């Protein structure tokens, strides 16, 4: 059980770590000052959640690894984030579309985790869900505003959705780890969240005047570690550089 | 503070006899420490000077995100990353308060932004220097925020109400940033040989540019008298620089780092340190756009503004559609 729980916690923490990294790349470059503040705030929340998920993962593993050890000293094959969060930022529209597609999933996942049989998981979910309620409201409103904005903004948002939609399905995959989590009442079976997600997506995209692609094909391999995108290695080589170049230093 | 070389509008301090009744009443309020508020009468030159000063400060907060943002993706621990993100978010927030304060003087944020991007308005010279190693993030907090606080604390008492109130909020956050910066320096200075080397390297590169933040010597600052009479400048550049050096030298000693100035010496008689002047030729070159990062900083801001146009237009178009739909429904 503890190996499955460790795997599950890494999936949660790696999602927030890698997405937080991506969002933080916007610092100082966003279209308007309010967005600089909002993006930094979102990245900050995600990194804070990472500290909690990976901190607990290290505790459950019981080999003395801290959240920092897990974040900075694992190689790409040990990362368990979904592929969606490692995709490049693209333009602002692609970044916010990616954020909404993730936020809408995370809101449902955390909602279920608040009822987790593991009190430590429930406690993290309780705290994180307050932040994510704000994230999903903002990313959803921005997707609607830009989808139903000008001709150009509409086209860019449709292109972002077309590009990102094939990465949505992976968030709802289930494997043996998920089965073990569901059986123990620790976490829901991700597949069970899909209908509510689809309903939310349909509502927001209708308001945004955007068309959800018919093809439900899903790229996968991130959350199992079977095969990440080429992007992850570059993220890690930036993120982990100081820890790797100066091993054992205290910062 | 992040405003340097602000040219005071007007022809200098007027004597009482030369003032109109309105100007005399205005000066009386300032002398009595009564705040000037947006709807109050004020001389055009007071308004123009404040717009320059507050605008330059706001631009500095915005451009200042770039050298720190340069290290967010490479911060060495999750905690350091979170602290740096929170700090950069605060800087953007400071920019927002300051643009709002400037707007009360009758200029829009978009107009100020256009003036920054066209090069008509400046931002602090300090942000044209690069952040090259992780200790630079410590040095920016310790020295750059330290120098900013030195100037901003007196400005909490400035005569213009909205500016004064913005400064009070900003100073609280800046003090916190300075402590965080010093904390990074402590870790580095007590760390491995490589970390000590990074800390010393950061101090070597940021020392003189930090001294330049206060602007040229009082002898060169021909416009200060009017700004001081209006209480939009409280202390002279040299007074503030001296205070900064006196505060910082013992902190560097505590860290075991060497300030890169062979002439640095305690002067018992004046009760402060003697120290070398920064290279003012370099300073004026940086102001003219010839600093190490001027081109990159401006290009980054111009690109963010141009790339973001479709987003601003899109959101505005949506807001108009919604408003129109609301009217149609009523």
Short mmCIF file of C-alpha atoms in Angstrom, two decimals, chain B residues 116-297:
data_model
loop_
_atom_site.label_atom_id
_atom_site.label_comp_id
_atom_site.label_asym_id
_atom_site.label_seq_id
_atom_site.Cartn_x
_atom_site.Cartn_y
_atom_site.Cartn_z
CA UNK B 116 8.14 53.89 -20.88
CA UNK B 117 8.16 51.85 -24.08
CA UNK B 118 9.04 54.84 -26.26
CA UNK B 119 11.97 55.65 -23.95
CA UNK B 120 10.46 58.99 -22.91
CA UNK B 121 10.24 57.85 -19.29
CA UNK B 122 12.94 55.95 -17.41
CA UNK B 123 13.13 53.26 -14.76
CA UNK B 124 15.84 52.88 -12.12
CA UNK B 125 19.34 52.29 -13.46
CA UNK B 126 19.80 49.32 -11.12
CA UNK B 127 17.57 47.04 -13.18
CA UNK B 128 19.91 47.32 -16.14
CA UNK B 129 22.39 45.10 -14.33
CA UNK B 130 22.23 41.32 -14.79
CA UNK B 131 21.54 38.64 -12.15
CA UNK B 132 24.25 36.09 -12.85
CA UNK B 133 24.39 33.73 -9.89
CA UNK B 134 21.90 32.70 -7.20
CA UNK B 135 23.49 34.99 -4.60
CA UNK B 136 22.48 37.92 -6.82
CA UNK B 137 18.91 37.25 -5.70
CA UNK B 138 20.13 37.68 -2.12
CA UNK B 139 22.10 40.80 -3.04
CA UNK B 140 19.11 42.35 -4.80
CA UNK B 141 17.01 41.92 -1.66
CA UNK B 142 19.73 43.02 0.73
CA UNK B 143 21.26 45.93 -1.21
CA UNK B 144 18.75 47.02 -3.85
CA UNK B 145 15.68 46.75 -1.64
CA UNK B 146 17.77 48.14 1.21
CA UNK B 147 18.63 51.23 -0.82
CA UNK B 148 15.02 51.56 -1.96
CA UNK B 149 13.76 51.44 1.63
CA UNK B 150 16.26 54.09 2.67
CA UNK B 151 14.56 56.46 0.26
CA UNK B 152 11.01 55.27 0.61
CA UNK B 153 10.74 55.43 4.40
CA UNK B 154 10.96 59.26 4.41
CA UNK B 155 8.58 59.38 1.43
CA UNK B 156 5.86 57.92 3.62
CA UNK B 157 5.64 61.55 4.85
CA UNK B 158 5.51 63.03 1.36
CA UNK B 159 2.98 65.81 0.76
CA UNK B 160 0.82 64.04 -1.83
CA UNK B 161 -1.75 61.84 -0.05
CA UNK B 162 -2.12 58.94 -2.52
CA UNK B 163 1.68 58.70 -2.94
CA UNK B 164 2.26 58.76 0.80
CA UNK B 165 -0.31 56.00 1.37
CA UNK B 166 1.17 53.86 -1.41
CA UNK B 167 4.60 54.26 0.21
CA UNK B 168 3.34 53.13 3.60
CA UNK B 169 2.06 49.86 2.12
CA UNK B 170 5.13 49.37 -0.04
CA UNK B 171 7.61 49.95 2.78
CA UNK B 172 6.12 47.17 4.89
CA UNK B 173 6.62 44.67 2.09
CA UNK B 174 10.05 45.96 1.10
CA UNK B 175 11.38 45.49 4.63
CA UNK B 176 10.28 41.89 4.47
CA UNK B 177 12.03 41.46 1.11
CA UNK B 178 15.21 42.93 2.47
CA UNK B 179 15.25 40.45 5.36
CA UNK B 180 14.67 37.58 2.94
CA UNK B 181 17.53 38.79 0.76
CA UNK B 182 19.84 38.99 3.74
CA UNK B 183 18.77 35.49 4.75
CA UNK B 184 19.88 34.16 1.34
CA UNK B 185 23.22 35.95 1.79
CA UNK B 186 23.64 34.37 5.25
CA UNK B 187 23.10 30.89 3.86
CA UNK B 188 25.54 31.55 1.04
CA UNK B 189 28.18 33.17 3.23
CA UNK B 190 28.04 30.27 5.68
CA UNK B 191 27.93 27.69 2.90
CA UNK B 192 30.47 25.87 0.75
CA UNK B 193 33.47 27.59 -0.84
CA UNK B 194 31.53 27.86 -4.10
CA UNK B 195 28.61 29.53 -2.32
CA UNK B 196 30.91 32.01 -0.58
CA UNK B 197 32.41 32.83 -3.93
CA UNK B 198 28.94 33.46 -5.36
CA UNK B 199 28.09 35.76 -2.42
CA UNK B 200 31.28 37.81 -2.79
CA UNK B 201 30.84 37.99 -6.57
CA UNK B 202 27.29 39.28 -6.11
CA UNK B 203 28.43 41.95 -3.64
CA UNK B 204 31.26 43.01 -5.94
CA UNK B 205 28.90 43.57 -8.83
CA UNK B 206 25.95 45.13 -6.95
CA UNK B 207 27.76 47.45 -4.53
CA UNK B 208 28.42 50.46 -6.77
CA UNK B 209 25.21 50.16 -8.80
CA UNK B 210 23.35 50.21 -5.44
CA UNK B 211 25.14 53.42 -4.43
CA UNK B 212 24.09 54.90 -7.78
CA UNK B 213 20.43 54.30 -6.94
CA UNK B 214 20.41 57.48 -4.83
CA UNK B 215 21.34 59.59 -7.85
CA UNK B 216 24.29 61.92 -8.36
CA UNK B 217 25.87 64.01 -5.66
CA UNK B 218 23.93 66.96 -4.22
CA UNK B 219 26.32 69.31 -5.99
CA UNK B 220 24.94 68.02 -9.31
CA UNK B 221 21.29 67.93 -8.30
CA UNK B 222 20.20 71.37 -9.37
CA UNK B 223 16.50 70.63 -9.20
CA UNK B 224 16.24 69.38 -5.64
CA UNK B 225 15.34 72.59 -3.83
CA UNK B 226 11.84 72.95 -5.29
CA UNK B 227 11.04 69.25 -4.80
CA UNK B 228 12.18 69.53 -1.20
CA UNK B 229 10.05 72.64 -0.61
CA UNK B 230 7.09 70.65 -1.96
CA UNK B 231 8.03 67.67 0.25
CA UNK B 232 8.14 65.24 -2.63
CA UNK B 233 11.82 64.78 -1.94
CA UNK B 234 12.67 64.63 1.75
CA UNK B 235 16.41 63.99 2.11
CA UNK B 236 19.29 64.80 -0.19
CA UNK B 237 20.93 62.11 -2.33
CA UNK B 238 24.19 62.27 -0.38
CA UNK B 239 22.49 62.03 3.02
CA UNK B 240 20.65 58.92 1.95
CA UNK B 241 23.73 57.34 0.38
CA UNK B 242 25.72 57.95 3.58
CA UNK B 243 22.95 56.40 5.68
CA UNK B 244 22.87 53.37 3.39
CA UNK B 245 26.62 52.83 3.59
CA UNK B 246 26.63 53.20 7.38
CA UNK B 247 23.86 50.64 7.69
CA UNK B 248 25.28 48.16 5.19
CA UNK B 249 28.96 47.97 6.10
CA UNK B 250 28.39 46.21 9.47
CA UNK B 251 25.97 43.80 7.76
CA UNK B 252 28.66 42.87 5.23
CA UNK B 253 31.16 42.39 8.04
CA UNK B 254 28.74 40.10 9.84
CA UNK B 255 28.49 38.03 6.66
CA UNK B 256 32.26 37.89 6.37
CA UNK B 257 32.14 39.54 2.95
CA UNK B 258 34.39 42.34 1.71
CA UNK B 259 32.94 45.54 0.33
CA UNK B 260 34.84 46.26 -2.90
CA UNK B 261 36.19 49.63 -1.80
CA UNK B 262 39.78 50.10 -0.62
CA UNK B 263 38.95 53.58 0.64
CA UNK B 264 36.19 52.42 2.94
CA UNK B 265 37.06 53.64 6.44
CA UNK B 266 35.22 54.67 9.61
CA UNK B 267 35.44 58.43 10.10
CA UNK B 268 35.12 59.14 13.83
CA UNK B 269 34.70 62.85 13.32
CA UNK B 270 31.65 62.64 11.05
CA UNK B 271 30.34 59.50 12.75
CA UNK B 272 30.06 57.66 9.46
CA UNK B 273 32.10 55.83 6.85
CA UNK B 274 34.23 57.46 4.20
CA UNK B 275 33.76 55.61 0.94
CA UNK B 276 34.51 55.84 -2.78
CA UNK B 277 32.07 57.43 -5.17
CA UNK B 278 30.63 55.18 -7.83
CA UNK B 279 31.74 55.71 -11.40
CA UNK B 280 29.33 58.43 -12.50
CA UNK B 281 30.33 58.06 -16.15
CA UNK B 282 29.01 54.52 -15.98
CA UNK B 283 25.83 55.79 -14.31
CA UNK B 284 25.14 58.34 -17.03
CA UNK B 285 25.87 55.73 -19.68
CA UNK B 286 23.32 53.39 -18.12
CA UNK B 287 20.74 56.19 -18.11
CA UNK B 288 21.47 56.77 -21.79
CA UNK B 289 20.68 53.15 -22.55
CA UNK B 290 24.21 51.79 -22.48
CA UNK B 291 23.96 49.56 -19.40
CA UNK B 292 24.59 45.82 -19.62
CA UNK B 293 20.89 44.93 -19.89
CA UNK B 294 19.06 48.05 -21.14
CA UNK B 295 18.35 46.55 -24.53
CA UNK B 296 17.13 43.22 -23.15
CA UNK B 297 14.92 44.87 -20.52
#
